Amino acid sequence: MIRSELIQKISDANPHLAHKDVERIVSAIFEEIVMAMADGRRVELRGFGAFSVKSRDARIGRNPRTGESVPVKAKAVPFFKAGKLLRDRLNGAD
Amino acid sequence: MSDGTITRMDLTEAVFREVGLSRSESSALVESVLQEISDALVRGETVKISSFGTFMVREKGERIGRNPKTGEEVPIHPRRVLSFRPSHLLKERVAAGNGA
């Protein structure tokens, strides 16, 4: 399923809403999650999962082609952990 | 920085601000977006949200684990796990931060 298919499903289930508005709604949801993570915040959606930001220390990387050492700066990376309900559903506890 | 966890309530508020719907309808829409994504994953589909990331289900085979306390060997049954691959955009925005 891709973004446009998700929008279509929500749109089909809500015929009173303009398709354009559903697009804006779906974008607003993801944008809110992205903004929160860019702020270093955690996004906790019970049953679904939690998005969080992990910090990676600076390290010495290596250019795989040349074998040359290159310093890699410390950085923040996005992380997602599935919630218990979704994990259980994936394994047939529906 | 990391002051306060974001929850469904904040997502509902974001939808409420974006379109002129009631809070309860905004809340129901947030729920149905999460539900549609979950249902697709349970069906075994990969869910790809452009400029956000990709959720995918991976099958793990059976392996022998060990109870770390007793040292006893226990089989870990085959199972399905969910992984999330953030898009380049998401990685860049998280790495750059909001400059707060």
PDB file of C-alpha atoms in Angstrom:
ATOM      1  CA  MET A   1       0.000   0.000   0.000  1.00  0.00           C
ATOM      2  CA  ILE A   2       1.354   3.410  -0.882  1.00  0.00           C
ATOM      3  CA  ARG A   3       0.385   6.875   0.326  1.00  0.00           C
ATOM      4  CA  SER A   4      -2.144   7.499  -2.468  1.00  0.00           C
ATOM      5  CA  GLU A   5      -3.862   4.154  -1.790  1.00  0.00           C
ATOM      6  CA  LEU A   6      -4.104   4.982   1.905  1.00  0.00           C
ATOM      7  CA  ILE A   7      -5.698   8.324   1.013  1.00  0.00           C
ATOM      8  CA  GLN A   8      -8.104   6.553  -1.347  1.00  0.00           C
ATOM      9  CA  LYS A   9      -9.226   4.121   1.352  1.00  0.00           C
ATOM     10  CA  ILE A  10      -9.860   6.902   3.854  1.00  0.00           C
ATOM     11  CA  SER A  11     -11.621   8.867   1.146  1.00  0.00           C
ATOM     12  CA  ASP A  12     -13.879   5.906   0.233  1.00  0.00           C
ATOM     13  CA  ALA A  13     -14.821   5.424   3.871  1.00  0.00           C
ATOM     14  CA  ASN A  14     -15.650   9.132   4.249  1.00  0.00           C
ATOM     15  CA  PRO A  15     -17.668  10.122   1.174  1.00  0.00           C
ATOM     16  CA  HIS A  16     -18.694  13.402   2.823  1.00  0.00           C
ATOM     17  CA  LEU A  17     -15.075  14.608   2.721  1.00  0.00           C
ATOM     18  CA  ALA A  18     -13.451  16.105  -0.371  1.00  0.00           C
ATOM     19  CA  HIS A  19     -10.547  14.018  -1.658  1.00  0.00           C
ATOM     20  CA  LYS A  20      -8.289  17.076  -1.361  1.00  0.00           C
ATOM     21  CA  ASP A  21      -9.162  17.397   2.319  1.00  0.00           C
ATOM     22  CA  VAL A  22      -8.324  13.755   2.970  1.00  0.00           C
ATOM     23  CA  GLU A  23      -4.933  14.372   1.348  1.00  0.00           C
ATOM     24  CA  ARG A  24      -4.394  17.313   3.689  1.00  0.00           C
ATOM     25  CA  ILE A  25      -5.489  15.280   6.714  1.00  0.00           C
ATOM     26  CA  VAL A  26      -3.129  12.400   5.950  1.00  0.00           C
ATOM     27  CA  SER A  27      -0.266  14.824   5.289  1.00  0.00           C
ATOM     28  CA  ALA A  28      -0.975  16.704   8.514  1.00  0.00           C
ATOM     29  CA  ILE A  29      -0.702  13.477  10.514  1.00  0.00           C
ATOM     30  CA  PHE A  30       2.649  12.461   9.049  1.00  0.00           C
ATOM     31  CA  GLU A  31       3.951  16.026   9.170  1.00  0.00           C
ATOM     32  CA  GLU A  32       3.135  16.219  12.882  1.00  0.00           C
ATOM     33  CA  ILE A  33       5.109  13.019  13.501  1.00  0.00           C
ATOM     34  CA  VAL A  34       8.076  14.285  11.455  1.00  0.00           C
ATOM     35  CA  MET A  35       8.065  17.660  13.252  1.00  0.00           C
ATOM     36  CA  ALA A  36       7.971  15.963  16.647  1.00  0.00           C
ATOM     37  CA  MET A  37      10.891  13.698  15.788  1.00  0.00           C
ATOM     38  CA  ALA A  38      12.884  16.607  14.349  1.00  0.00           C
ATOM     39  CA  ASP A  39      12.323  18.201  17.777  1.00  0.00           C
ATOM     40  CA  GLY A  40      13.797  15.101  19.379  1.00  0.00           C
ATOM     41  CA  ARG A  41      10.424  14.092  20.798  1.00  0.00           C
ATOM     42  CA  ARG A  42       8.887  10.676  21.094  1.00  0.00           C
ATOM     43  CA  VAL A  43       5.577   9.871  19.375  1.00  0.00           C
ATOM     44  CA  GLU A  44       3.633   7.193  21.204  1.00  0.00           C
ATOM     45  CA  LEU A  45       0.623   5.658  19.502  1.00  0.00           C
ATOM     46  CA  ARG A  46      -0.664   2.945  21.808  1.00  0.00           C
ATOM     47  CA  GLY A  47      -1.447  -0.303  20.042  1.00  0.00           C
ATOM     48  CA  PHE A  48       0.297   0.844  16.878  1.00  0.00           C
ATOM     49  CA  GLY A  49       3.806   1.688  17.966  1.00  0.00           C
ATOM     50  CA  ALA A  50       6.210   4.399  18.999  1.00  0.00           C
ATOM     51  CA  PHE A  51       8.501   6.621  16.976  1.00  0.00           C
ATOM     52  CA  SER A  52      11.568   7.862  18.775  1.00  0.00           C
ATOM     53  CA  VAL A  53      14.908   9.459  18.059  1.00  0.00           C
ATOM     54  CA  LYS A  54      18.135   7.700  18.882  1.00  0.00           C
ATOM     55  CA  SER A  55      21.510   9.362  18.955  1.00  0.00           C
ATOM     56  CA  ARG A  56      24.445   7.837  17.198  1.00  0.00           C
ATOM     57  CA  ASP A  57      27.907   8.702  18.485  1.00  0.00           C
ATOM     58  CA  ALA A  58      30.554  10.113  16.218  1.00  0.00           C
ATOM     59  CA  ARG A  59      32.653   7.340  14.723  1.00  0.00           C
ATOM     60  CA  ILE A  60      35.348   6.647  12.217  1.00  0.00           C
ATOM     61  CA  GLY A  61      33.745   5.338   9.069  1.00  0.00           C
ATOM     62  CA  ARG A  62      35.394   3.857   6.056  1.00  0.00           C
ATOM     63  CA  ASN A  63      34.800   4.480   2.410  1.00  0.00           C
ATOM     64  CA  PRO A  64      33.945   0.959   1.279  1.00  0.00           C
ATOM     65  CA  ARG A  65      35.345   1.573  -2.182  1.00  0.00           C
ATOM     66  CA  THR A  66      38.713   3.052  -1.278  1.00  0.00           C
ATOM     67  CA  GLY A  67      39.140   1.760   2.277  1.00  0.00           C
ATOM     68  CA  GLU A  68      39.909   5.335   3.333  1.00  0.00           C
ATOM     69  CA  SER A  69      38.954   6.384   6.907  1.00  0.00           C
ATOM     70  CA  VAL A  70      36.435   9.209   7.174  1.00  0.00           C
ATOM     71  CA  PRO A  71      35.103  10.782  10.364  1.00  0.00           C
ATOM     72  CA  VAL A  72      31.306  10.466  10.758  1.00  0.00           C
ATOM     73  CA  LYS A  73      29.713  13.072  13.043  1.00  0.00           C
ATOM     74  CA  ALA A  74      27.332  12.210  15.873  1.00  0.00           C
ATOM     75  CA  LYS A  75      23.752  12.357  14.649  1.00  0.00           C
ATOM     76  CA  ALA A  76      20.133  11.704  15.529  1.00  0.00           C
ATOM     77  CA  VAL A  77      18.308   8.907  13.708  1.00  0.00           C
ATOM     78  CA  PRO A  78      14.586   8.046  13.589  1.00  0.00           C
ATOM     79  CA  PHE A  79      13.472   4.748  15.090  1.00  0.00           C
ATOM     80  CA  PHE A  80      10.161   2.878  15.233  1.00  0.00           C
ATOM     81  CA  LYS A  81       9.075   0.074  17.520  1.00  0.00           C
ATOM     82  CA  ALA A  82       5.807  -1.720  16.830  1.00  0.00           C
ATOM     83  CA  GLY A  83       3.261  -1.771  19.646  1.00  0.00           C
ATOM     84  CA  LYS A  84       2.204  -4.964  21.372  1.00  0.00           C
ATOM     85  CA  LEU A  85      -1.254  -5.060  19.827  1.00  0.00           C
ATOM     86  CA  LEU A  86       0.098  -4.747  16.285  1.00  0.00           C
ATOM     87  CA  ARG A  87       2.876  -7.285  16.955  1.00  0.00           C
ATOM     88  CA  ASP A  88       0.287  -9.745  18.250  1.00  0.00           C
ATOM     89  CA  ARG A  89      -2.010  -9.112  15.279  1.00  0.00           C
ATOM     90  CA  LEU A  90       0.879  -9.777  12.868  1.00  0.00           C
ATOM     91  CA  ASN A  91       1.209 -13.161  14.497  1.00  0.00           C
ATOM     92  CA  GLY A  92      -2.393 -14.107  14.169  1.00  0.00           C
ATOM     93  CA  ALA A  93      -3.776 -13.079  17.555  1.00  0.00           C
ATOM     94  CA  ASP A  94      -6.675 -11.273  15.933  1.00  0.00           C
TER      95      ASP A  94
ATOM     96  CA  MET B   1      14.226  19.708  23.073  1.00  0.00           C
ATOM     97  CA  SER B   2      12.559  16.412  24.003  1.00  0.00           C
ATOM     98  CA  ASP B   3       9.937  17.911  26.303  1.00  0.00           C
ATOM     99  CA  GLY B   4       6.721  15.981  26.114  1.00  0.00           C
ATOM    100  CA  THR B   5       5.676  12.911  24.223  1.00  0.00           C
ATOM    101  CA  ILE B   6       3.369  13.282  21.240  1.00  0.00           C
ATOM    102  CA  THR B   7       0.207  11.168  21.353  1.00  0.00           C
ATOM    103  CA  ARG B   8      -2.968  10.587  19.352  1.00  0.00           C
ATOM    104  CA  MET B   9      -4.308  13.771  20.940  1.00  0.00           C
ATOM    105  CA  ASP B  10      -1.632  15.885  19.271  1.00  0.00           C
ATOM    106  CA  LEU B  11      -2.257  14.223  15.912  1.00  0.00           C
ATOM    107  CA  THR B  12      -5.980  14.857  16.350  1.00  0.00           C
ATOM    108  CA  GLU B  13      -5.208  18.502  17.101  1.00  0.00           C
ATOM    109  CA  ALA B  14      -3.072  18.750  13.939  1.00  0.00           C
ATOM    110  CA  VAL B  15      -5.952  17.389  11.825  1.00  0.00           C
ATOM    111  CA  PHE B  16      -8.403  19.678  13.604  1.00  0.00           C
ATOM    112  CA  ARG B  17      -6.245  22.723  12.752  1.00  0.00           C
ATOM    113  CA  GLU B  18      -5.774  21.636   9.135  1.00  0.00           C
ATOM    114  CA  VAL B  19      -9.385  21.077   8.093  1.00  0.00           C
ATOM    115  CA  GLY B  20     -12.559  22.482   9.617  1.00  0.00           C
ATOM    116  CA  LEU B  21     -13.769  19.245  11.220  1.00  0.00           C
ATOM    117  CA  SER B  22     -14.896  18.584  14.759  1.00  0.00           C
ATOM    118  CA  ARG B  23     -12.384  17.207  17.242  1.00  0.00           C
ATOM    119  CA  SER B  24     -14.229  13.915  17.456  1.00  0.00           C
ATOM    120  CA  GLU B  25     -14.224  13.493  13.686  1.00  0.00           C
ATOM    121  CA  SER B  26     -10.533  14.485  13.560  1.00  0.00           C
ATOM    122  CA  SER B  27      -9.827  11.851  16.195  1.00  0.00           C
ATOM    123  CA  ALA B  28     -11.734   9.192  14.220  1.00  0.00           C
ATOM    124  CA  LEU B  29      -9.695  10.035  11.112  1.00  0.00           C
ATOM    125  CA  VAL B  30      -6.385   9.659  12.947  1.00  0.00           C
ATOM    126  CA  GLU B  31      -7.626   6.296  14.183  1.00  0.00           C
ATOM    127  CA  SER B  32      -8.668   5.133  10.734  1.00  0.00           C
ATOM    128  CA  VAL B  33      -5.297   6.094   9.238  1.00  0.00           C
ATOM    129  CA  LEU B  34      -3.520   3.965  11.870  1.00  0.00           C
ATOM    130  CA  GLN B  35      -6.074   1.202  11.380  1.00  0.00           C
ATOM    131  CA  GLU B  36      -5.661   1.096   7.577  1.00  0.00           C
ATOM    132  CA  ILE B  37      -1.879   0.916   7.917  1.00  0.00           C
ATOM    133  CA  SER B  38      -2.142  -1.853  10.527  1.00  0.00           C
ATOM    134  CA  ASP B  39      -4.655  -3.848   8.461  1.00  0.00           C
ATOM    135  CA  ALA B  40      -2.432  -3.678   5.372  1.00  0.00           C
ATOM    136  CA  LEU B  41       0.551  -4.907   7.409  1.00  0.00           C
ATOM    137  CA  VAL B  42      -1.483  -7.737   8.911  1.00  0.00           C
ATOM    138  CA  ARG B  43      -2.390  -8.756   5.324  1.00  0.00           C
ATOM    139  CA  GLY B  44       1.366  -8.948   4.759  1.00  0.00           C
ATOM    140  CA  GLU B  45       1.558  -5.844   2.590  1.00  0.00           C
ATOM    141  CA  THR B  46       4.405  -3.348   2.672  1.00  0.00           C
ATOM    142  CA  VAL B  47       3.191   0.170   3.446  1.00  0.00           C
ATOM    143  CA  LYS B  48       5.169   2.897   1.732  1.00  0.00           C
ATOM    144  CA  ILE B  49       4.461   6.473   2.708  1.00  0.00           C
ATOM    145  CA  SER B  50       6.440   8.798   0.458  1.00  0.00           C
ATOM    146  CA  SER B  51       8.637  11.334   2.257  1.00  0.00           C
ATOM    147  CA  PHE B  52       7.988   9.498   5.529  1.00  0.00           C
ATOM    148  CA  GLY B  53       9.095   5.891   5.350  1.00  0.00           C
ATOM    149  CA  THR B  54       8.285   2.267   4.660  1.00  0.00           C
ATOM    150  CA  PHE B  55       6.759  -0.243   7.054  1.00  0.00           C
ATOM    151  CA  MET B  56       7.375  -3.844   6.157  1.00  0.00           C
ATOM    152  CA  VAL B  57       6.699  -7.236   7.574  1.00  0.00           C
ATOM    153  CA  ARG B  58       9.510  -9.754   7.674  1.00  0.00           C
ATOM    154  CA  GLU B  59       9.220 -13.466   8.340  1.00  0.00           C
ATOM    155  CA  LYS B  60      11.634 -14.842  10.912  1.00  0.00           C
ATOM    156  CA  GLY B  61      12.445 -18.518  10.898  1.00  0.00           C
ATOM    157  CA  GLU B  62      12.557 -20.745  13.944  1.00  0.00           C
ATOM    158  CA  ARG B  63      15.749 -20.626  15.979  1.00  0.00           C
ATOM    159  CA  ILE B  64      16.996 -21.941  19.263  1.00  0.00           C
ATOM    160  CA  GLY B  65      17.133 -19.355  22.010  1.00  0.00           C
ATOM    161  CA  ARG B  66      18.345 -19.645  25.538  1.00  0.00           C
ATOM    162  CA  ASN B  67      16.782 -18.559  28.777  1.00  0.00           C
ATOM    163  CA  PRO B  68      19.509 -16.190  30.000  1.00  0.00           C
ATOM    164  CA  LYS B  69      18.666 -16.896  33.626  1.00  0.00           C
ATOM    165  CA  THR B  70      18.613 -20.687  33.590  1.00  0.00           C
ATOM    166  CA  GLY B  71      20.730 -21.400  30.495  1.00  0.00           C
ATOM    167  CA  GLU B  72      17.946 -23.666  29.309  1.00  0.00           C
ATOM    168  CA  GLU B  73      17.465 -23.993  25.525  1.00  0.00           C
ATOM    169  CA  VAL B  74      14.054 -22.973  24.234  1.00  0.00           C
ATOM    170  CA  PRO B  75      12.824 -22.925  20.638  1.00  0.00           C
ATOM    171  CA  ILE B  76      11.814 -19.494  19.335  1.00  0.00           C
ATOM    172  CA  HIS B  77       8.937 -20.116  16.953  1.00  0.00           C
ATOM    173  CA  PRO B  78       8.753 -18.625  13.451  1.00  0.00           C
ATOM    174  CA  ARG B  79       7.119 -15.216  13.656  1.00  0.00           C
ATOM    175  CA  ARG B  80       6.428 -12.072  11.709  1.00  0.00           C
ATOM    176  CA  VAL B  81       8.157  -8.877  12.736  1.00  0.00           C
ATOM    177  CA  LEU B  82       7.570  -5.311  11.640  1.00  0.00           C
ATOM    178  CA  SER B  83      10.396  -3.094  10.512  1.00  0.00           C
ATOM    179  CA  PHE B  84      10.345   0.566   9.599  1.00  0.00           C
ATOM    180  CA  ARG B  85      12.744   2.160   7.146  1.00  0.00           C
ATOM    181  CA  PRO B  86      12.705   5.936   7.424  1.00  0.00           C
ATOM    182  CA  SER B  87      12.805   7.858   4.138  1.00  0.00           C
ATOM    183  CA  HIS B  88      15.811  10.013   3.276  1.00  0.00           C
ATOM    184  CA  LEU B  89      13.740  13.085   3.987  1.00  0.00           C
ATOM    185  CA  LEU B  90      12.810  11.883   7.465  1.00  0.00           C
ATOM    186  CA  LYS B  91      16.413  10.949   8.244  1.00  0.00           C
ATOM    187  CA  GLU B  92      17.616  14.343   7.059  1.00  0.00           C
ATOM    188  CA  ARG B  93      15.010  16.249   9.039  1.00  0.00           C
ATOM    189  CA  VAL B  94      15.708  14.303  12.225  1.00  0.00           C
ATOM    190  CA  ALA B  95      19.471  14.711  11.780  1.00  0.00           C
ATOM    191  CA  ALA B  96      19.099  18.452  11.141  1.00  0.00           C
ATOM    192  CA  GLY B  97      16.603  18.997  13.978  1.00  0.00           C
ATOM    193  CA  ASN B  98      14.205  21.912  14.225  1.00  0.00           C
ATOM    194  CA  GLY B  99      16.918  24.158  15.616  1.00  0.00           C
ATOM    195  CA  ALA B 100      14.954  24.682  18.820  1.00  0.00           C
TER     196      ALA B 100
END
